[in-house]
Coordinates of N, CA and C in Angstrom, one line a residue:
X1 N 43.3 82.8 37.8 CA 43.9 81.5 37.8 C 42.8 80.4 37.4
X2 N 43.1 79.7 36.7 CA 42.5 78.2 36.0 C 42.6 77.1 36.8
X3 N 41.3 76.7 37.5 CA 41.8 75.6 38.1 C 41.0 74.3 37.2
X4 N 41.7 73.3 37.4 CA 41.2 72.2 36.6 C 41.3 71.0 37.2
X5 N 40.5 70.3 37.1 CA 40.3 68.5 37.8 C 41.4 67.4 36.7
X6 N 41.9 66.5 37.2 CA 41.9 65.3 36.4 C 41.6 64.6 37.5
X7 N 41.2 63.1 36.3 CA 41.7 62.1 36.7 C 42.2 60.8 36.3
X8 N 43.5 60.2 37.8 CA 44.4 59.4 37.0 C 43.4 58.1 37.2
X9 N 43.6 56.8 36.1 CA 43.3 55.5 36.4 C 44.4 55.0 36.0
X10 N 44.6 54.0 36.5 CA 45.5 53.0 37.0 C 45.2 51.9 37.6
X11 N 45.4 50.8 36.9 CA 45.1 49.5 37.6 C 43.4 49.4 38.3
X12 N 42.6 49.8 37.8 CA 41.3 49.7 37.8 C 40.6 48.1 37.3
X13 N 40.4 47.0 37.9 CA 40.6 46.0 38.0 C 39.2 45.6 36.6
X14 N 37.8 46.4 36.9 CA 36.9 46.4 36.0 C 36.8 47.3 34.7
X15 N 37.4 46.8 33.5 CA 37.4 47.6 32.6 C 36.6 48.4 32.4
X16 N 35.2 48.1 32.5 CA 34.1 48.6 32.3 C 33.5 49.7 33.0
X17 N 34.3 49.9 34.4 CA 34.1 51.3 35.1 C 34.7 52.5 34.8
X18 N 35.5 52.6 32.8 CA 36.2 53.6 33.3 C 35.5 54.4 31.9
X19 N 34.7 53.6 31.5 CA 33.4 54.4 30.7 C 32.6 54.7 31.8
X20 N 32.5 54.4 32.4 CA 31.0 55.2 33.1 C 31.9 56.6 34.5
X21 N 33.1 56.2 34.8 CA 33.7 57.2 35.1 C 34.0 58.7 34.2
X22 N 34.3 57.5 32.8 CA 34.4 59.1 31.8 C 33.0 59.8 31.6
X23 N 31.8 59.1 31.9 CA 30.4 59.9 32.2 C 30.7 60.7 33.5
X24 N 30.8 60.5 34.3 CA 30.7 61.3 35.7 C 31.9 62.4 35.2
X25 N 33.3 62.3 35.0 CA 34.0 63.3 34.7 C 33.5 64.2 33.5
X26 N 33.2 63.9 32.4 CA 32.7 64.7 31.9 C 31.8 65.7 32.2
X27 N 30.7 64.8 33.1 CA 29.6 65.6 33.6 C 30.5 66.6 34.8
X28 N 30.8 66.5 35.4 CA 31.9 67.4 36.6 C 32.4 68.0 36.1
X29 N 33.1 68.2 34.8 CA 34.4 69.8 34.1 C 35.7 68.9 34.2
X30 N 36.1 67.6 34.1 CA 37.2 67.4 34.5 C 37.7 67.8 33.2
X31 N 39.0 67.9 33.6 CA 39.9 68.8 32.4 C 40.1 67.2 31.5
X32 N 41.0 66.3 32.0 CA 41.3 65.6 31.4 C 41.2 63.8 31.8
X33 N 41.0 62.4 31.0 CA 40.8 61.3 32.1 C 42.4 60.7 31.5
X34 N 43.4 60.9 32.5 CA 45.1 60.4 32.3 C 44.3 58.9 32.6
X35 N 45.1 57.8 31.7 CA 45.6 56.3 31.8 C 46.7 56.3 31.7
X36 N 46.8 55.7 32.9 CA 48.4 54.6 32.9 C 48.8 53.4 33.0
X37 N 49.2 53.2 32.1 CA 49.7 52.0 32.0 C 48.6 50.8 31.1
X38 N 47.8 50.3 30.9 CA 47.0 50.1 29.7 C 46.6 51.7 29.2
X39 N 46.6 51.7 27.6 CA 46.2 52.3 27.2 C 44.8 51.8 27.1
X40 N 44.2 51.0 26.3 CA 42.6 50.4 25.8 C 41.6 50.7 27.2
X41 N 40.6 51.1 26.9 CA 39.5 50.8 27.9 C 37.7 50.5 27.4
X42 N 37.4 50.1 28.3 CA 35.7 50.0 27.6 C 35.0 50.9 27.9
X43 N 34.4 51.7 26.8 CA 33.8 52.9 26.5 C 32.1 52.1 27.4
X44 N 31.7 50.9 27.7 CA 30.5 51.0 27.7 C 30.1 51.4 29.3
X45 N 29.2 52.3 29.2 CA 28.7 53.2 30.6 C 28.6 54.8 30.0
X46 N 29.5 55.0 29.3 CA 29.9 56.5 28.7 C 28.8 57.7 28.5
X47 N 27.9 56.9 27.6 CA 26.7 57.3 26.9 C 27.3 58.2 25.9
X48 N 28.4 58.2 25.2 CA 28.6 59.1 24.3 C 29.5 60.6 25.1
X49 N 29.9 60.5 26.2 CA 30.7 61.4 27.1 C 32.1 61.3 26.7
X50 N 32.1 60.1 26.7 CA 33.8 59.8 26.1 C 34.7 60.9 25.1
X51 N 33.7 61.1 24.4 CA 33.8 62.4 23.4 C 34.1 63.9 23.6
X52 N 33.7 64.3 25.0 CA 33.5 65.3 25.2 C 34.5 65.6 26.1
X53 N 35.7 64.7 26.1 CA 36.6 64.3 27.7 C 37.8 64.1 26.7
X54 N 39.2 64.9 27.0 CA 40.1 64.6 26.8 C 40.8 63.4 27.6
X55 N 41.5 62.3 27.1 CA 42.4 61.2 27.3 C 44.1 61.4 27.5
X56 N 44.5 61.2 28.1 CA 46.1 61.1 27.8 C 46.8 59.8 28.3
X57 N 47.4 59.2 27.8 CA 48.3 58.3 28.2 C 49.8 58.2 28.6
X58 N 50.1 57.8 30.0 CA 51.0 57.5 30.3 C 51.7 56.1 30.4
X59 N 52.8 55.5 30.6 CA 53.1 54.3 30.4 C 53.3 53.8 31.7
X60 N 53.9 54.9 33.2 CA 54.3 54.8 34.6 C 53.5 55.9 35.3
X61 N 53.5 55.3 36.4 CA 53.3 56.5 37.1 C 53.7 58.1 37.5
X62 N 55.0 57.6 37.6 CA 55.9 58.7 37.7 C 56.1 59.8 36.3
X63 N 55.3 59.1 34.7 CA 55.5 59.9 34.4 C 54.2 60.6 34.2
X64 N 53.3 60.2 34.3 CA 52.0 61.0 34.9 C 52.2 62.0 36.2
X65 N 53.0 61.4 36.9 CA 53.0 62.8 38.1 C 53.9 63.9 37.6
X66 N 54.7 63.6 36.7 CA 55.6 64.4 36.3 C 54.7 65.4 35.7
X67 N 54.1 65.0 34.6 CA 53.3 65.5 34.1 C 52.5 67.0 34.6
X68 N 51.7 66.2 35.5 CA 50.8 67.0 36.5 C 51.5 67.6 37.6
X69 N 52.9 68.1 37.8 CA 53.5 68.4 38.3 C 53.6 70.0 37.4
X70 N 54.2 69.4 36.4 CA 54.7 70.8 35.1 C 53.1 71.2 35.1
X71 N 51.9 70.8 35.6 CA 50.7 71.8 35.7 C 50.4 72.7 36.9
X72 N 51.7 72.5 37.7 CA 51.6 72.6 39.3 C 49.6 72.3 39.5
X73 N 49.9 71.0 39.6 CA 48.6 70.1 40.1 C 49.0 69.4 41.4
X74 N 48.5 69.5 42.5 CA 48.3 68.6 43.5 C 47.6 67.0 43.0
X75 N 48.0 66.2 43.7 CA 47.8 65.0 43.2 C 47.3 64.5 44.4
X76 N 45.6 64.2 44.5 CA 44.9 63.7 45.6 C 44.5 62.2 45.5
X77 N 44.7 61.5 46.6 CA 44.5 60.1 46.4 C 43.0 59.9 47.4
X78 N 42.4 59.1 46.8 CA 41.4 59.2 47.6 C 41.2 57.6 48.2
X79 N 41.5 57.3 49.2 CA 41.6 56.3 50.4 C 41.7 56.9 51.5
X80 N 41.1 55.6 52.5 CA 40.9 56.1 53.6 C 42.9 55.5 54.4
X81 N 43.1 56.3 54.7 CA 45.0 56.6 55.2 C 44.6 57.3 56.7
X82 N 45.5 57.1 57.7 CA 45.8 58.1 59.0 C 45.7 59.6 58.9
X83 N 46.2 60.3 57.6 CA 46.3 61.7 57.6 C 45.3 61.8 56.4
X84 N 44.4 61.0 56.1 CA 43.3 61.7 55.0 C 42.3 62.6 55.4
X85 N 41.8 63.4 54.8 CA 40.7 64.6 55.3 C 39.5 64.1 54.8
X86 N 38.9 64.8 55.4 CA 37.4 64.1 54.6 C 37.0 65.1 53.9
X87 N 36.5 64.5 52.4 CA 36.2 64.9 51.6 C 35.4 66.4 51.7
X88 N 34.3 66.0 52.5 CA 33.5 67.1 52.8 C 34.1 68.7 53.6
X89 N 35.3 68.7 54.1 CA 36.1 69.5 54.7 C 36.7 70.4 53.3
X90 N 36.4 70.2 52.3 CA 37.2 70.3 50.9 C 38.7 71.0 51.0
X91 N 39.4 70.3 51.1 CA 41.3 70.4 51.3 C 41.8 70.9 50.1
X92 N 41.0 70.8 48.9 CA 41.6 71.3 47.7 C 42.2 73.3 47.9
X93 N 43.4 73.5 47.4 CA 44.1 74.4 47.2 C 44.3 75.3 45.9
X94 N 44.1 73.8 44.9 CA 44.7 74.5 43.7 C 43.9 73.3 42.2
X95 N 44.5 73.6 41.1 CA 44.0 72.1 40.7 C 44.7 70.9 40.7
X96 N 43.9 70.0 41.3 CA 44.1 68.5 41.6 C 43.5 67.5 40.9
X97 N 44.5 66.4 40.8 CA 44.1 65.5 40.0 C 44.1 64.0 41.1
X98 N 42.6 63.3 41.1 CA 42.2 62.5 41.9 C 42.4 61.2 41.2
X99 N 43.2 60.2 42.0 CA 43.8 58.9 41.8 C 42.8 58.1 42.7
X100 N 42.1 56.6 42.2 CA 41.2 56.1 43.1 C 41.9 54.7 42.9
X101 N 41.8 53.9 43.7 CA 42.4 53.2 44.0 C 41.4 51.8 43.4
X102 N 41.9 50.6 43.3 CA 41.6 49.2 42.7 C 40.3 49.1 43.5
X103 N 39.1 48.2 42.6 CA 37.9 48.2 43.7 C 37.9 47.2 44.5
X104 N 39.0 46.4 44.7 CA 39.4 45.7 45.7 C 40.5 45.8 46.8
X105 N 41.6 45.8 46.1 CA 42.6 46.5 47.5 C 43.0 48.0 47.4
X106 N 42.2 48.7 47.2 CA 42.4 50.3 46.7 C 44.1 50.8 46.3
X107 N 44.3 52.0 46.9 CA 45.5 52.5 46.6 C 47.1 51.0 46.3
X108 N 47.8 51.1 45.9 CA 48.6 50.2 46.4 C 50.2 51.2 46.9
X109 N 50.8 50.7 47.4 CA 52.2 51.6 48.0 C 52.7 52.5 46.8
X110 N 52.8 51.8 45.6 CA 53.4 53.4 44.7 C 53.0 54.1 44.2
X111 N 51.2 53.5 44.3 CA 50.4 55.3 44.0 C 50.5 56.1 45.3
X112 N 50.1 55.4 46.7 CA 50.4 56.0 47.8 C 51.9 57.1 47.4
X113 N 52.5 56.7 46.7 CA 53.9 57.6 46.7 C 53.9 59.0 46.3
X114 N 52.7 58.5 45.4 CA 52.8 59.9 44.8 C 51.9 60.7 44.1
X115 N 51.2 61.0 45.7 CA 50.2 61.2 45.8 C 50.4 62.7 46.7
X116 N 50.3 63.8 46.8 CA 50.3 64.9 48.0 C 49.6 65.0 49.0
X117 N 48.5 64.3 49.0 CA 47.2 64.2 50.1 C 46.4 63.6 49.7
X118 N 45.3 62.7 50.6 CA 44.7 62.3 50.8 C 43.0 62.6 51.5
X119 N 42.5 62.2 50.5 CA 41.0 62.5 50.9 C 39.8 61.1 51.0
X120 N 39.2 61.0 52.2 CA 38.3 60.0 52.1 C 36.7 60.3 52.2
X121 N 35.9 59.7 51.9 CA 34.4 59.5 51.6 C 34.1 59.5 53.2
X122 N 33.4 59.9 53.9 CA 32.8 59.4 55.6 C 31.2 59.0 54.8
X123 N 31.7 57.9 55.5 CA 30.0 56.8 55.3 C 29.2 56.7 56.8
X124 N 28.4 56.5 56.4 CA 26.8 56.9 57.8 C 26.4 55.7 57.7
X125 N 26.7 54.3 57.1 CA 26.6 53.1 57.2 C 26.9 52.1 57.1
X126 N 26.4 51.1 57.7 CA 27.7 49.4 58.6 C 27.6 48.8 57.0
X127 N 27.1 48.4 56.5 CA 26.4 47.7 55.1 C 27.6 47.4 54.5
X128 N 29.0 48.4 54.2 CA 30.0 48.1 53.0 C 31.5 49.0 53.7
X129 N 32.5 48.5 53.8 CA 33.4 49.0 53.9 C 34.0 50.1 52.6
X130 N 33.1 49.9 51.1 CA 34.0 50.6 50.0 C 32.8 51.4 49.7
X131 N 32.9 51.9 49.1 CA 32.0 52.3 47.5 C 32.5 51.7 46.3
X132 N 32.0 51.7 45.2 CA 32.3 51.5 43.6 C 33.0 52.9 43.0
X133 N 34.6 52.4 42.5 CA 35.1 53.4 42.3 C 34.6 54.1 41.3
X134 N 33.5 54.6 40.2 CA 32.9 55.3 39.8 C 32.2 56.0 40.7
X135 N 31.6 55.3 41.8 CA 30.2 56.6 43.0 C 31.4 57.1 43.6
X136 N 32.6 56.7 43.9 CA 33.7 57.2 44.6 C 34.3 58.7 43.9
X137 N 34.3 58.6 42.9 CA 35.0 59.7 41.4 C 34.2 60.4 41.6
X138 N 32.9 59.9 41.5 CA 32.1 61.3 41.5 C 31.6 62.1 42.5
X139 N 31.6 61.2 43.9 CA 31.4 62.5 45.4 C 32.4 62.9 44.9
X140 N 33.4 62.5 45.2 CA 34.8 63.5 45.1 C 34.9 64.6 44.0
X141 N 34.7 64.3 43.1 CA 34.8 65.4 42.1 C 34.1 66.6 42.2
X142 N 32.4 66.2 42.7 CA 31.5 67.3 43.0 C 31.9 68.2 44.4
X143 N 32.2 67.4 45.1 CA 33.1 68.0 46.2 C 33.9 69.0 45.6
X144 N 34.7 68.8 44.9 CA 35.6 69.9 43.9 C 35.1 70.5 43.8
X145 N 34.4 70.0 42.5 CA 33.4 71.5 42.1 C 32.2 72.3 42.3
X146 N 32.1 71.9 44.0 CA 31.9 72.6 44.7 C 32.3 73.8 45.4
X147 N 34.0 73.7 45.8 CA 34.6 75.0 45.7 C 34.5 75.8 45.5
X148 N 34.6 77.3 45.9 CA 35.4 78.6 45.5 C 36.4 78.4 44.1
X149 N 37.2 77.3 44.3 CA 38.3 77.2 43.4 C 37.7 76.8 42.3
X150 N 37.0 75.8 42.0 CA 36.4 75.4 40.8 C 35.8 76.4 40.0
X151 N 35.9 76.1 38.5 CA 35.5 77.1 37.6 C 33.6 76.9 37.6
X152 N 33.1 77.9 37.0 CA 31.4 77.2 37.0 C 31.3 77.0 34.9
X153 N 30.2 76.5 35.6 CA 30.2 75.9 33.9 C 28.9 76.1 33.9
X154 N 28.4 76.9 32.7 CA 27.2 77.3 32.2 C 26.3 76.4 31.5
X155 N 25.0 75.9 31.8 CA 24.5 75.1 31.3 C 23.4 75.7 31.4
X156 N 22.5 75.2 30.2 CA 20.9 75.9 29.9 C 19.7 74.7 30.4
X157 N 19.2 74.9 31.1 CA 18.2 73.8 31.8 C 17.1 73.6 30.8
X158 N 16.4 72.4 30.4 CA 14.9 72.2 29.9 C 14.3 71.1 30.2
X159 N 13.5 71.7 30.8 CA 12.6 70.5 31.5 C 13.8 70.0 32.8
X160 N 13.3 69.0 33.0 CA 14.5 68.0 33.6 C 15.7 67.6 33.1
X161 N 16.2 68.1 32.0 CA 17.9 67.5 31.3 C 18.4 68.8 31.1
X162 N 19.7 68.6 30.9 CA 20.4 69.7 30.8 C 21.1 69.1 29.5
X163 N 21.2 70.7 28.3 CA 21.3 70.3 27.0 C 22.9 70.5 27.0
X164 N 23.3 69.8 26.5 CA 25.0 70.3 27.0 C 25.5 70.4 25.5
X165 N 26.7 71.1 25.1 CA 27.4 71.6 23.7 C 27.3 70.2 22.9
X166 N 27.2 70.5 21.3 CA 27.1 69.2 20.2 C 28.5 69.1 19.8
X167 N 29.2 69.9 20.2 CA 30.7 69.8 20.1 C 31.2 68.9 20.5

């Protein structure tokens, strides 16, 4: 069995975090970074990752979950909700595709819809109610691919960087 990550953005208030999110997903194995509803985004943060990361575009939500549905994909929302798990418990089952909510009023009711579960970040300090939904993308993802379920991904170490495909 193939398990694989996405993730959806939607209504992401700072254009400019979804370059530097396509850095962290790429660096994590995500299979693919779904947009809905703008297509355009700002590549700067990327460092040239953008490339290495499949895109898809949807116009609704619904037809993004459709979508990820015909992949039998769990669709994880990551807010903090009454029945959310915490991240570090890793709830993943199968492959899931993580939806993060606005960096201001996070989830809103119709991603909440359609969404299968919920997972939240536990924080060890008073300082901030949020994170920045890119440091948010990326506990969570590593969390994934952390897993049993996650595939491993072969990388050749030198020195301190890791040289990754010119593909």
């Amino acid at each position: 069995m193939v398990v694989e990550s996405y993730v959806v953005v939607h209504n992401i208030a700072k254009r400019h975090n979804v370059g530097t999110l396509a850095r962290s997903a790429s660096a994590l194995g995500v299979s693919e970074l779904i947009l809905v509803g703008r297509r355009d985004f700002n590549s700067f943060g990327s460092h040239g990752s953008s490339s290495h990361l499949r895109f898809r575009h949807f116009h609704s939500l619904l037809d993004a979950r459709h979508f990820l549905k015909e992949k039998d994909c769990d669709i994880c929302g990551v807010e903090i909700t009454d029945n959310a798990v915490a991240v570090n418990q890793h709830p993943f089952k199968r492959s899931t595709a993580f939806l993060l909510g606005n960096e201001g009023t996070g989830l809103s009711v119709k991603e909440c819809e359609i969404c299968d579960f919920f997972v939240y970040i536990p924080q060890y300090g008073g300082g901030t109610a949020s994170l920045n939904v890119t440091v948010a993308a990326s506990i969570v993802l590593h969390h994934f691919g952390g897993t049993d379920l996650a595939f491993t991904i072969f990388m050749s170490a030198c020195g301190h960087r890791l040289i990754v495909s010119e593909s």
